XYZ file of C-alpha atoms in Angstrom:
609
model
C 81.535 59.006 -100.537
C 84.883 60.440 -101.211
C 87.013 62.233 -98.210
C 88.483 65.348 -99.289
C 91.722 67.526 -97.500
C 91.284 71.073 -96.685
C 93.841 73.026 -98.913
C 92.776 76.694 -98.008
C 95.284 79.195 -98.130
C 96.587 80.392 -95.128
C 97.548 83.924 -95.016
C 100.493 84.442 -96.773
C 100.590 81.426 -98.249
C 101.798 81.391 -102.038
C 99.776 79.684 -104.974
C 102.791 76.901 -105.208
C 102.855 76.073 -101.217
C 98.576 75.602 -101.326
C 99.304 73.334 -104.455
C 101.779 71.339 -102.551
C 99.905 70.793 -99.448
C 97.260 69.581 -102.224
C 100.080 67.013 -103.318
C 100.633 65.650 -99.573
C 97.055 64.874 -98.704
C 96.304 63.398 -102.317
C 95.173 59.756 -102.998
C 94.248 59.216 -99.158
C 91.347 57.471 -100.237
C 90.107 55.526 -103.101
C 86.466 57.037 -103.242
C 86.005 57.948 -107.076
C 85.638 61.665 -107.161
C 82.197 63.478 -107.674
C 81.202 64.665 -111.121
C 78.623 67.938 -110.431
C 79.358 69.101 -113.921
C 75.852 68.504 -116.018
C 75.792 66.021 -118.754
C 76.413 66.870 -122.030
C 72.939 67.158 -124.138
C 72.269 63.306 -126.148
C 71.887 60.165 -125.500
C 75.220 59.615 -124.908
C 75.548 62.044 -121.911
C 72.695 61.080 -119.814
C 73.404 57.543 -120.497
C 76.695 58.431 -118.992
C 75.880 60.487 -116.274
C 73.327 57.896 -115.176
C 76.189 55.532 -114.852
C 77.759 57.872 -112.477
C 74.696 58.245 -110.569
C 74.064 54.619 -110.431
C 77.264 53.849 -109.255
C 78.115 56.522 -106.894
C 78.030 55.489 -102.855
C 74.948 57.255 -102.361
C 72.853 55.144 -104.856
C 74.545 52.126 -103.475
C 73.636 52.974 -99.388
C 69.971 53.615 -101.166
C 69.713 50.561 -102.867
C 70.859 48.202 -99.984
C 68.429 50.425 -97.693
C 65.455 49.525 -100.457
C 66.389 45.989 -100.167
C 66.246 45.625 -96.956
C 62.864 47.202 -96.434
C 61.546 45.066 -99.660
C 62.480 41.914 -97.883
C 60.255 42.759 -94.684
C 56.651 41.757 -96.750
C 58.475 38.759 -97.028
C 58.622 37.568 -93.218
C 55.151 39.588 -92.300
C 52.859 38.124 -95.596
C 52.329 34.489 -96.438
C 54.401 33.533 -99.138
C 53.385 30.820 -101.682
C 56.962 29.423 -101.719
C 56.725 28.278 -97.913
C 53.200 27.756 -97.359
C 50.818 28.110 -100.292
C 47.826 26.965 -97.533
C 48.194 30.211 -95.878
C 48.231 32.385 -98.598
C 44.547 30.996 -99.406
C 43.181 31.247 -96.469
C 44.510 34.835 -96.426
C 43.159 35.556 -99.364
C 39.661 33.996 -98.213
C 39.944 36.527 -95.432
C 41.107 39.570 -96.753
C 39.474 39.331 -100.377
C 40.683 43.170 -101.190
C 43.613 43.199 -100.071
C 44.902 39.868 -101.265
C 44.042 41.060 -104.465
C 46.117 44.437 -104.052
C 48.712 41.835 -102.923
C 48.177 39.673 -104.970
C 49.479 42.050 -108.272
C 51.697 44.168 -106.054
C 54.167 39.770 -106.289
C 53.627 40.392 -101.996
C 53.160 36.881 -101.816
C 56.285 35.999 -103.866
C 58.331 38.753 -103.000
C 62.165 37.370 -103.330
C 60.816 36.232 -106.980
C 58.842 39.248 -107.732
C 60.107 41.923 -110.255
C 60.356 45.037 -108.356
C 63.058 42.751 -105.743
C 64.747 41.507 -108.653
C 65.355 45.214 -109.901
C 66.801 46.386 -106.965
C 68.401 43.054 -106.470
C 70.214 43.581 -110.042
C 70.678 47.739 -110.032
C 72.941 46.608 -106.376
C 74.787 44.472 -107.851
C 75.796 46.148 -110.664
C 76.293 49.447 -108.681
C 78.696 47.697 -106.584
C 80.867 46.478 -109.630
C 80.786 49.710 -110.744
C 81.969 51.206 -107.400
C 84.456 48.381 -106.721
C 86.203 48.360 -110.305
C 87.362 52.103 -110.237
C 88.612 51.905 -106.529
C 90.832 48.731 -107.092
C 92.164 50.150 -110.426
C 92.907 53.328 -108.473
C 94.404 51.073 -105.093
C 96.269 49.014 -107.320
C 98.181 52.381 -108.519
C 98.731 53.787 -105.072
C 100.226 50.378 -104.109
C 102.509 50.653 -107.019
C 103.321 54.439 -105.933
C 105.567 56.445 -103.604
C 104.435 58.721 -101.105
C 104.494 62.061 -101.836
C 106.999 64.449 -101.304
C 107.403 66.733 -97.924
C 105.571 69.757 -98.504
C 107.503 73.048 -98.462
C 106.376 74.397 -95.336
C 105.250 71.356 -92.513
C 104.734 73.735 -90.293
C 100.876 74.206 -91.844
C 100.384 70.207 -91.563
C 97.856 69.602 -88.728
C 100.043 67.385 -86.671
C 103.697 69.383 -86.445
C 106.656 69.311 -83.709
C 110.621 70.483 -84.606
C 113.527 70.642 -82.637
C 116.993 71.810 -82.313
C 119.998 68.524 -82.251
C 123.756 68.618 -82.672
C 123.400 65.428 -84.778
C 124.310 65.925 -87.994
C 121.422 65.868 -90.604
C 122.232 62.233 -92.395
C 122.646 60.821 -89.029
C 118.707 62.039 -88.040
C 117.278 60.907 -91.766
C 118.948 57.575 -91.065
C 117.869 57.318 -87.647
C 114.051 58.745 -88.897
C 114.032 56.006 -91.983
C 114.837 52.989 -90.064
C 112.360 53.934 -86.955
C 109.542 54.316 -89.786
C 110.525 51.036 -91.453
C 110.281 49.567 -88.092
C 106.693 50.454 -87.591
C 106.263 49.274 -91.264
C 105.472 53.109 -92.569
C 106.484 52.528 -96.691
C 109.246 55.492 -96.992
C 110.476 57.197 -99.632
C 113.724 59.640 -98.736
C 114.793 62.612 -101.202
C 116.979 65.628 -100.639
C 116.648 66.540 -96.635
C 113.288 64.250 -96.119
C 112.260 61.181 -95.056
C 108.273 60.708 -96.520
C 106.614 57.571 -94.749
C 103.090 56.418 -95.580
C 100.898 54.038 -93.161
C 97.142 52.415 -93.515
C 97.091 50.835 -97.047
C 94.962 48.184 -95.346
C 91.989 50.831 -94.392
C 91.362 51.389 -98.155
C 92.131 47.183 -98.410
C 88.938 46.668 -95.804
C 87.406 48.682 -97.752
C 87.441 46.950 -100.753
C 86.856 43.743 -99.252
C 84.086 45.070 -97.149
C 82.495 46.026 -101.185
C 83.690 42.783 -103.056
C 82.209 40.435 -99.581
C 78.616 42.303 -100.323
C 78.682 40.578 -103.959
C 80.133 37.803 -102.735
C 76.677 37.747 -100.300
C 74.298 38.663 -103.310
C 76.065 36.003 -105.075
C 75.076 33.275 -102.591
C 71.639 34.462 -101.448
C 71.106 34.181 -105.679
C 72.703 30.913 -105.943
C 70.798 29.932 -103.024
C 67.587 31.039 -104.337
C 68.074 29.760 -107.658
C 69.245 25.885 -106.718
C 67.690 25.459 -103.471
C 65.265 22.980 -102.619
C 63.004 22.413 -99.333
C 60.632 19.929 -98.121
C 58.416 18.702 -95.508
C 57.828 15.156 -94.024
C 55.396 13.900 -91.233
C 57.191 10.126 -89.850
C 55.288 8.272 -87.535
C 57.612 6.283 -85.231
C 59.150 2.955 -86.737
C 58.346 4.733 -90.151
C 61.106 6.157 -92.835
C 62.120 8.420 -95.347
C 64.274 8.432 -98.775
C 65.341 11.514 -100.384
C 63.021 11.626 -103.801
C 60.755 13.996 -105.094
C 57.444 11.298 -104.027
C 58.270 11.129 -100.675
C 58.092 14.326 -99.334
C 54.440 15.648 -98.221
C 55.430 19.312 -99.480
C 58.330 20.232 -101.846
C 59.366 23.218 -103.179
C 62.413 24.600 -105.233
C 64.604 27.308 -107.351
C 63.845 27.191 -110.841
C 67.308 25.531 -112.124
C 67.090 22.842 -108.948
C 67.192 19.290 -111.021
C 65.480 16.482 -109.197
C 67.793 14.062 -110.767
C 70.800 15.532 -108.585
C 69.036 14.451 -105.483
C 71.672 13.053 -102.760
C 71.129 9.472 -102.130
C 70.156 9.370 -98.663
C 67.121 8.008 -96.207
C 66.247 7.979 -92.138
C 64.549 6.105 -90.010
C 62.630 7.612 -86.770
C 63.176 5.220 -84.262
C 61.574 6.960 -81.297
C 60.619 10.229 -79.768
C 61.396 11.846 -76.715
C 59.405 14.311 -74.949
C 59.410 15.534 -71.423
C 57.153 17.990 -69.648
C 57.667 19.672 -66.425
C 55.217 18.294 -63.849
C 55.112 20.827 -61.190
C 55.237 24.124 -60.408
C 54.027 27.001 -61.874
C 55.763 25.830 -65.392
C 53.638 22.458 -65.069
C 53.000 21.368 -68.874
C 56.334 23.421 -70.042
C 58.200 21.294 -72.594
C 61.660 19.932 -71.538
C 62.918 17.814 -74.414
C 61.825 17.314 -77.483
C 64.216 14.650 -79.433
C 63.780 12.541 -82.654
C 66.263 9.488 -82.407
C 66.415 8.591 -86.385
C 68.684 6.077 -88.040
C 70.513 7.008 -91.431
C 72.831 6.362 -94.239
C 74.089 8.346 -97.385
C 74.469 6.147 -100.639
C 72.356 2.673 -101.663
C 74.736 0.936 -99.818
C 75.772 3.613 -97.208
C 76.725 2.346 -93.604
C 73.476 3.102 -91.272
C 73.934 5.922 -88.037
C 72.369 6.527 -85.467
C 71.448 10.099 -84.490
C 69.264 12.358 -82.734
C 68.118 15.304 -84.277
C 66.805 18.509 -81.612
C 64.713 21.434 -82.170
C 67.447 23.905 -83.771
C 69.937 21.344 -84.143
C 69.438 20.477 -87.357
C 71.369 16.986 -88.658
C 73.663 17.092 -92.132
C 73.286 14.057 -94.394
C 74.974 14.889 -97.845
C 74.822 18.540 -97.591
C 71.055 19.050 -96.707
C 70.034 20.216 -93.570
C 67.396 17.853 -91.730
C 65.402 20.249 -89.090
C 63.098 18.757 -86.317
C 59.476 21.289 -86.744
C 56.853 19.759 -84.637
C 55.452 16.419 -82.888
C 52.393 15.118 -81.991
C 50.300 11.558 -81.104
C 49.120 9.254 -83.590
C 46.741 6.799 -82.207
C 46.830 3.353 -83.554
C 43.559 1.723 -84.772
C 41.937 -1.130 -86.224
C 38.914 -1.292 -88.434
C 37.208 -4.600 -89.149
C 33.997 -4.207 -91.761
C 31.305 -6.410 -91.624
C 32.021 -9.267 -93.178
C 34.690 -9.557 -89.685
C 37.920 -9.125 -92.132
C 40.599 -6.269 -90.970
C 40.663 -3.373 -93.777
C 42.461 -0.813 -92.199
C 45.337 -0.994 -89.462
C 48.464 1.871 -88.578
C 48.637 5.122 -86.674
C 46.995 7.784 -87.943
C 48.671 10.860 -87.254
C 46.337 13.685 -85.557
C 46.987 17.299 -85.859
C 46.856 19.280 -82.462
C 44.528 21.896 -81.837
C 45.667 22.516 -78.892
C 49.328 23.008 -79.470
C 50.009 23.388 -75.125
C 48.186 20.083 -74.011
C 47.859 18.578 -77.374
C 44.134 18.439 -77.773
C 44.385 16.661 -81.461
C 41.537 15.814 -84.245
C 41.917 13.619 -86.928
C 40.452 11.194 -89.508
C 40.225 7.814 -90.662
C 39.229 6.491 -94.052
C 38.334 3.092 -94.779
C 37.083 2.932 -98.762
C 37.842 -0.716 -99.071
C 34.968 -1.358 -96.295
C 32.353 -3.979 -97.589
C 28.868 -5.062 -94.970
C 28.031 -8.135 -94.096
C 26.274 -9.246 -97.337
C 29.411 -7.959 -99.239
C 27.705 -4.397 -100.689
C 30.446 -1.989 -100.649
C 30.088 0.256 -97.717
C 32.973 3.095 -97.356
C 33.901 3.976 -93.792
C 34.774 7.188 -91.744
C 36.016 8.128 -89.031
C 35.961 11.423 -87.145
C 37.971 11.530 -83.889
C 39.489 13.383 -80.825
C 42.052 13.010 -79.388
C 43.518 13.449 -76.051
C 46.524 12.844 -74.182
C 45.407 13.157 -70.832
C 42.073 12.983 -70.434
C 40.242 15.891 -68.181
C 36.630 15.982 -68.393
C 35.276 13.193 -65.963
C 31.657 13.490 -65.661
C 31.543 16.153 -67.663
C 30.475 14.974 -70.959
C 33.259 16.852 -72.863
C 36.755 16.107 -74.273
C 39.617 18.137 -73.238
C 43.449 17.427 -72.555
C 45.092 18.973 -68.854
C 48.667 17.662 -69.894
C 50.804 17.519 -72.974
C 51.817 13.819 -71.893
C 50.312 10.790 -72.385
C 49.026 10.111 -69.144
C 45.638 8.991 -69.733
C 44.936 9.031 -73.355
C 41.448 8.918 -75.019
C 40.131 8.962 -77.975
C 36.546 9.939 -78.702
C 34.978 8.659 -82.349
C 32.566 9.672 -84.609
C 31.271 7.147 -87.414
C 30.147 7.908 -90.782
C 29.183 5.881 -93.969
C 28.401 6.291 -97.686
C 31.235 7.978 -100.246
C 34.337 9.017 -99.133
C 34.901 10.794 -102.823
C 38.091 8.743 -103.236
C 37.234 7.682 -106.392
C 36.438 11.259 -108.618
C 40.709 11.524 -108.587
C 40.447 14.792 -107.491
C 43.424 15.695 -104.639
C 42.045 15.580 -100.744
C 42.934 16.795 -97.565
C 44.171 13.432 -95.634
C 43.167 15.084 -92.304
C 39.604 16.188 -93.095
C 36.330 13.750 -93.718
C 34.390 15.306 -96.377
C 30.640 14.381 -95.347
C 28.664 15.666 -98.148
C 28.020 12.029 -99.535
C 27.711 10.591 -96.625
C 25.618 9.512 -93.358
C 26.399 9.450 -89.426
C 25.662 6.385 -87.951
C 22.779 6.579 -85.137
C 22.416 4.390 -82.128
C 19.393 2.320 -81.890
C 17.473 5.587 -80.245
C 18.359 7.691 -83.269
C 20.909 9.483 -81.575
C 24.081 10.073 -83.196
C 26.356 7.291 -82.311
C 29.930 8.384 -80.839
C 31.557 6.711 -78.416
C 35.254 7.631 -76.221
C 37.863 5.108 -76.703
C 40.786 3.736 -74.177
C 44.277 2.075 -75.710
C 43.467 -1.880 -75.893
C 46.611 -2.060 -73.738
C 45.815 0.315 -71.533
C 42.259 -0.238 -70.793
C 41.902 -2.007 -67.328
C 44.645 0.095 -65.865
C 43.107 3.228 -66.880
C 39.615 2.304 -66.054
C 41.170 1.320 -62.691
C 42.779 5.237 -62.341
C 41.432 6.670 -59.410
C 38.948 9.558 -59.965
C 39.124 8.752 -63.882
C 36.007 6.689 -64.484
C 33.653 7.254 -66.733
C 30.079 6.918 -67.399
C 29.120 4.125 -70.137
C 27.832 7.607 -72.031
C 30.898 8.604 -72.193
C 33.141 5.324 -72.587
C 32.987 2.349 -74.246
C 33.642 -0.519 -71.518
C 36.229 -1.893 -74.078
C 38.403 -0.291 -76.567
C 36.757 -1.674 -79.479
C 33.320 0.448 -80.795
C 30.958 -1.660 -82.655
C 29.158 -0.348 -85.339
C 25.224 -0.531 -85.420
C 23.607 -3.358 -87.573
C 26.752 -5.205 -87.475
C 28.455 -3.015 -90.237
C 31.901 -3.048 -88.610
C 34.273 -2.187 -85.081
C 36.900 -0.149 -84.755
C 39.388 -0.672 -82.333
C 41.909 1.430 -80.436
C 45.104 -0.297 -80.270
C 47.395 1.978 -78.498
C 49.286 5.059 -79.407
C 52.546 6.367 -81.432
C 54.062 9.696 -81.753
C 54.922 11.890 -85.080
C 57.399 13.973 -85.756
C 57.703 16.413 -88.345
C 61.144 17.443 -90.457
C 61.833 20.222 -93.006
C 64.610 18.666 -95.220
C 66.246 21.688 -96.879
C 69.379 22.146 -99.576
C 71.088 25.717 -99.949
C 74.225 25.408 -101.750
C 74.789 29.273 -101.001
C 75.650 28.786 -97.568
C 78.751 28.350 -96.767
C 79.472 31.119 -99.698
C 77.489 33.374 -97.911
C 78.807 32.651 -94.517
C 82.188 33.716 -95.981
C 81.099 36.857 -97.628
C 79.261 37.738 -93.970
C 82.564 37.182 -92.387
C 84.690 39.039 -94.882
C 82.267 41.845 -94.498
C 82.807 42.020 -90.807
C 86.239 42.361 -91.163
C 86.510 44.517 -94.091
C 84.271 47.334 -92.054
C 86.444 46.808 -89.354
C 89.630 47.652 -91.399
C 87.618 50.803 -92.743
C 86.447 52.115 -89.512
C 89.660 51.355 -87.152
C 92.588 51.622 -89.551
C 93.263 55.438 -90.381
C 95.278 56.040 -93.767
C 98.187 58.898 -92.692
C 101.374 60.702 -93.958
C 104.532 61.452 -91.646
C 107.024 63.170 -92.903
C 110.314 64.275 -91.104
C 112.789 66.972 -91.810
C 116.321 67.816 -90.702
C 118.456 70.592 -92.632
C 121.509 72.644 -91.143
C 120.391 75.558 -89.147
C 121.018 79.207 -90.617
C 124.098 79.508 -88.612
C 125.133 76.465 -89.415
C 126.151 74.898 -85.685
C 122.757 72.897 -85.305
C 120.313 70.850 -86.848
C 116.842 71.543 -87.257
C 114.265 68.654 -87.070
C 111.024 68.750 -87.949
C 108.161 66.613 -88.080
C 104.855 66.480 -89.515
C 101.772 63.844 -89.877
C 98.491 64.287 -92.238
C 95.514 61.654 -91.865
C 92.613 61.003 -94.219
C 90.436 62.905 -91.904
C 91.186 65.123 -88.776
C 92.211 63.199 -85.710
C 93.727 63.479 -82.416
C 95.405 59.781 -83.113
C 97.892 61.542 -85.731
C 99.188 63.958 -83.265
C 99.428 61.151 -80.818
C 101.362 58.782 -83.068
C 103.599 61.470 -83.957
C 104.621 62.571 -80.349
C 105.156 58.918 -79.946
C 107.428 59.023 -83.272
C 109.509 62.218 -82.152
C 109.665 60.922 -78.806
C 111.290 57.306 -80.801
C 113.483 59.452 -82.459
C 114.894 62.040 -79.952
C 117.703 59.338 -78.441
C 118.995 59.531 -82.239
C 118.620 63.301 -82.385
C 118.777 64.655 -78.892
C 117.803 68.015 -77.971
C 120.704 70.899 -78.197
C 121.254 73.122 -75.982
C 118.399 76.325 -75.823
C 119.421 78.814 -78.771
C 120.073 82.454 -78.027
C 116.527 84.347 -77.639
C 117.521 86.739 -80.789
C 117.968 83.143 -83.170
C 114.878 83.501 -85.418
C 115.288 79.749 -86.820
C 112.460 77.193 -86.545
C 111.355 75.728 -83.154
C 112.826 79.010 -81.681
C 110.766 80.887 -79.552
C 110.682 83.737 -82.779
C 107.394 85.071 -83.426
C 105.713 83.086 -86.214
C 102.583 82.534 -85.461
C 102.519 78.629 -87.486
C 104.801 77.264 -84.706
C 103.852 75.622 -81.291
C 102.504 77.483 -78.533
C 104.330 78.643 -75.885
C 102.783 76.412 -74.012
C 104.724 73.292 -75.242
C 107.808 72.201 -73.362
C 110.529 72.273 -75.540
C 112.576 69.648 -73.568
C 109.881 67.260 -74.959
C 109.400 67.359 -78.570
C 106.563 65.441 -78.021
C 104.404 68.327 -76.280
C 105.414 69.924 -79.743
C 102.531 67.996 -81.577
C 99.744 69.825 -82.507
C 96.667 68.624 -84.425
């Protein structure tokens, strides 16, 4: 977008003056000129004129406007980068449409080949934009300011006056008040020419040069980033390789070798919960106190990471997701010998009072005779137990209050053994058979902590019926095939463990940016130029002054009543000419002068604009 002056004859105006006013408002900005000739016919001519088109401002403003509406799929659609789960079950849902999406890249869109082309055509129309304009703001730099037109008088911005100060004494006087307000001056014959707001065309250019600085980064970023996720179940602990996350993903030049050596430790969770009010159940804290080092040998620290405060070890960013319960169990087979004891992390299905469901598998299970005999578990979970003599499971407060857990038991295959990938928090049934009581019902019994039991059997108004609760924690299995016992409870927390070297570069760029469009918008690029010559009769001198800007503006006239007004103790006013003197500033008729309006004991009402 290029600014252009307004060079229109006046009436009477002669070719050479309209040329000259041309000259004064010249190079006020460094937007490369439009081309609306046609190409030549050839190759060579369209290939040049689309050049031009693609990097004109116009195409640029377009292409930053396409990218920005090509990167909304990306937050509203699943993307298989972040969670490849959801895109399946999308497409399981929407079979039509996922396919439409599916060849349309909408579920990879920051890799996909229509955001890569606009991606790469911005970039390289911003080179091509920023190239000519610093070749072209180098040369102004390295320039004068142009000479004082002929006639100031048809400058937007104009005030003159009469002095008795000789007309050295006034340019002297003019040139050091402009140096003073750091105006770059250049004085010939009877003018001073002064030049302000180099750094409007400088924001400018730095507003361009921080955008490919940005596109730059989010590349880099894209390209050698790496994310994870990781479930840790309290006393539990993480190192940074590629087999210890639960989910990894990465840019295609990321090198798992160049891993940073580091590792935590979640030593506890905290979680509060308001208990009253209207906001009863509303979450308070939520805080993961880890313990980690940097290095094989590095020093341990302690730390607590919050929701949105993520923790820096070795440049990646350790973020705090989600938390939830993981009961702890035992499971004895039955031949009496332990084969399975930890927490098991449950996944909520409730995510306000933590309602959670989970599974336990025991393949190592043998019975009593020694036959192998895989295990299952299906369970529920709750916090704080609210369905007394109701027959049903359900959680009334995200706390652990009164925790139960309610089991289902199955036997037969687990399907461990085919080596085929499976979902650690579902029980796949197909091979195998619930366990029934000794009525042929199925057999599923509620659970209370081991720990726990006699206090919370003891709650008031929270007993339950032997239907519904096993007077123990432990449930025994029918014909002696095995227990399993419910020990107590821990919580989990989850953590997304990301590296984006593009960061900090693109934190930069977005602050260059800022200021670069500030410099454009608030900095205004003008011309002042000031006059004094000997007047016709030769007693006094006639001062004039004049100011152009890049565009029209009330802030040029201002500045330049404020400059007169500077420069009248230098070049004070003479005493009011005879009414017949037909000099400048005199109240002769020309009809490019002030109005009559102006006071001319203030050459500062003079300005005009």
């Amino acid at each position: 977008m290029s600014t252009k002056t307004d060079t229109t004859d006046e009436p009477g105006a002669t070719a050479d003056e309209s040329g000259d006013l041309g000259t004064a408002g010249s190079q006020l900005s460094t937007a490369p000129k439009e081309d609306v000739s046609l190409p030549s016919l050839g190759p060579i001519g369209w290939a040049r004129w689309f050049w031009r088109q693609l990097t004109s401002m116009r195409v640029a403003l377009l292409l930053l406007f396409l990218l920005s509406i090509g990167a909304i799929p990306g937050s509203l659609i699943p993307q298989t980068s972040i969670d490849p789960v959801k895109v399946d079950e999308f497409k399981d849902k929407h079979a039509t449409l996922g396919g439409i999406y599916d060849k349309l890249g909408m579920f990879h869109v920051y890799s996909s080949v229509w955001f890569s082309a606009i991606y790469l055509l911005l970039f390289i129309s911003l080179i091509g934009c920023i190239v000519p304009r610093a070749w072209q703001f180098v040369g102004q730099l390295r320039g004068r300011p142009p000479a004082a037109p002929r006639r100031l008088t048809r400058l937007p911005a104009y005030t003159t006056w009469r002095t008795e100060a000789a007309p050295e004494q006034v340019l002297d006087a003019a040139e050091r008040m402009l140096r003073g307000r750091r105006f770059r001056i250049r004085r010939e014959g009877t003018a001073v020419a002064s030049e302000k707001g180099y750094l409007r065309e400088a924001g400018n250019l730095l507003f361009h040069v921080a955008l490919i600085v940005m596109l730059v980064a989010f590349a880099a970023g894209s390209l050698w980033k790496s994310e994870g996720g990781k479930l840790i179940t309290e006393g539990d602990g993480f190192s940074n390789s590629l087999t210890q996350y639960d989910d990894f993903s990465s840019g295609p030049f990321f090198d798992t070798d160049t891993m940073a050596p580091f590792g935590f430790t979640m030593d506890s969770f905290d979680a509060t919960y308001e208990r009253t009010g209207p906001q009863k159940g509303t979450p308070r804290t939520f805080r993961a106190n880890i313990t980690y080092f940097t290095g094989a040998d590095g020093t341990e620290h302690k730390k607590s990471v919050e929701v949105n405060t993520p923790l820096d070890i070795a440049g990646n960013k350790v973020y705090l997701l989600s938390h939830g319960y993981a009961p702890v169990v035992t499971v004895k087979d039955g031949r009496g010998k332990v084969v399975y004891h930890g927490a098991v992390p449950f996944l909520p299905q409730d995510p306000k009072n933590f309602t959670s469901s989970g599974v336990v598998k025991v393949p190592g299970a043998r019975t009593a005779d020694g036959k192998r005999n895989q295990l299952g578990f299906q369970a529920l979970f709750v916090p704080t137990f609210g369905g007394k003599n109701s027959g049903s499971m359900f959680s009334q407060f995200p706390a652990p209050d009164f925790p139960v857990l309610s089991v289902n038991a199955w036997h037969g295959d687990l399907g461990m053994d085919s080596g085929l990938p499976q979902n650690v928090y579902r029980l796949d049934t197909k091979r195998m058979t619930q366990y029934k009581d000794a009525g042929g019902d199925f057999f599923k019994k509620m659970l209370l902590p081991k720990d726990r039991a006699a206090q919370m059997l003891g709650h008031t108004g929270a007993k339950l019926t032997p239907e519904q609760l096993a007077a123990e924690s432990t449930m025994n299995l029918p014909d002696g095939a095995g227990s399993i016992t419910f020990d107590g409870i821990k919580t989990w927390a989850s953590f997304k463990i990301t590296h984006q070297p593009g960061n900090g570069l693109a934190l930069t760029g977005a602050v260059c940016a800022l200021l670069g469009l500030a410099a454009s918008l608030f900095i205004q690029r003008r011309r002042v130029w000031v006059r004094a010559e000997r007047a016709d009769d030769g007693d006094v001198t006639v001062v004039e002054m004049a100011g152009l800007g890049r565009s029209e503006s009330s802030r040029v006239a201002e500045e330049l009543a404020a400059l007169a007004a500077e420069l009248t103790p230098s070049a004070p006013l003479a005493a009011p000419a005879a009414d017949t003197a037909d000099g400048p500033g005199t109240s002769a008729e020309d009809p490019t002068e002030p109005s009559d309006s102006a006071d001319p004991a203030d050459p500062s009402e003079g300005a005009r604009a």
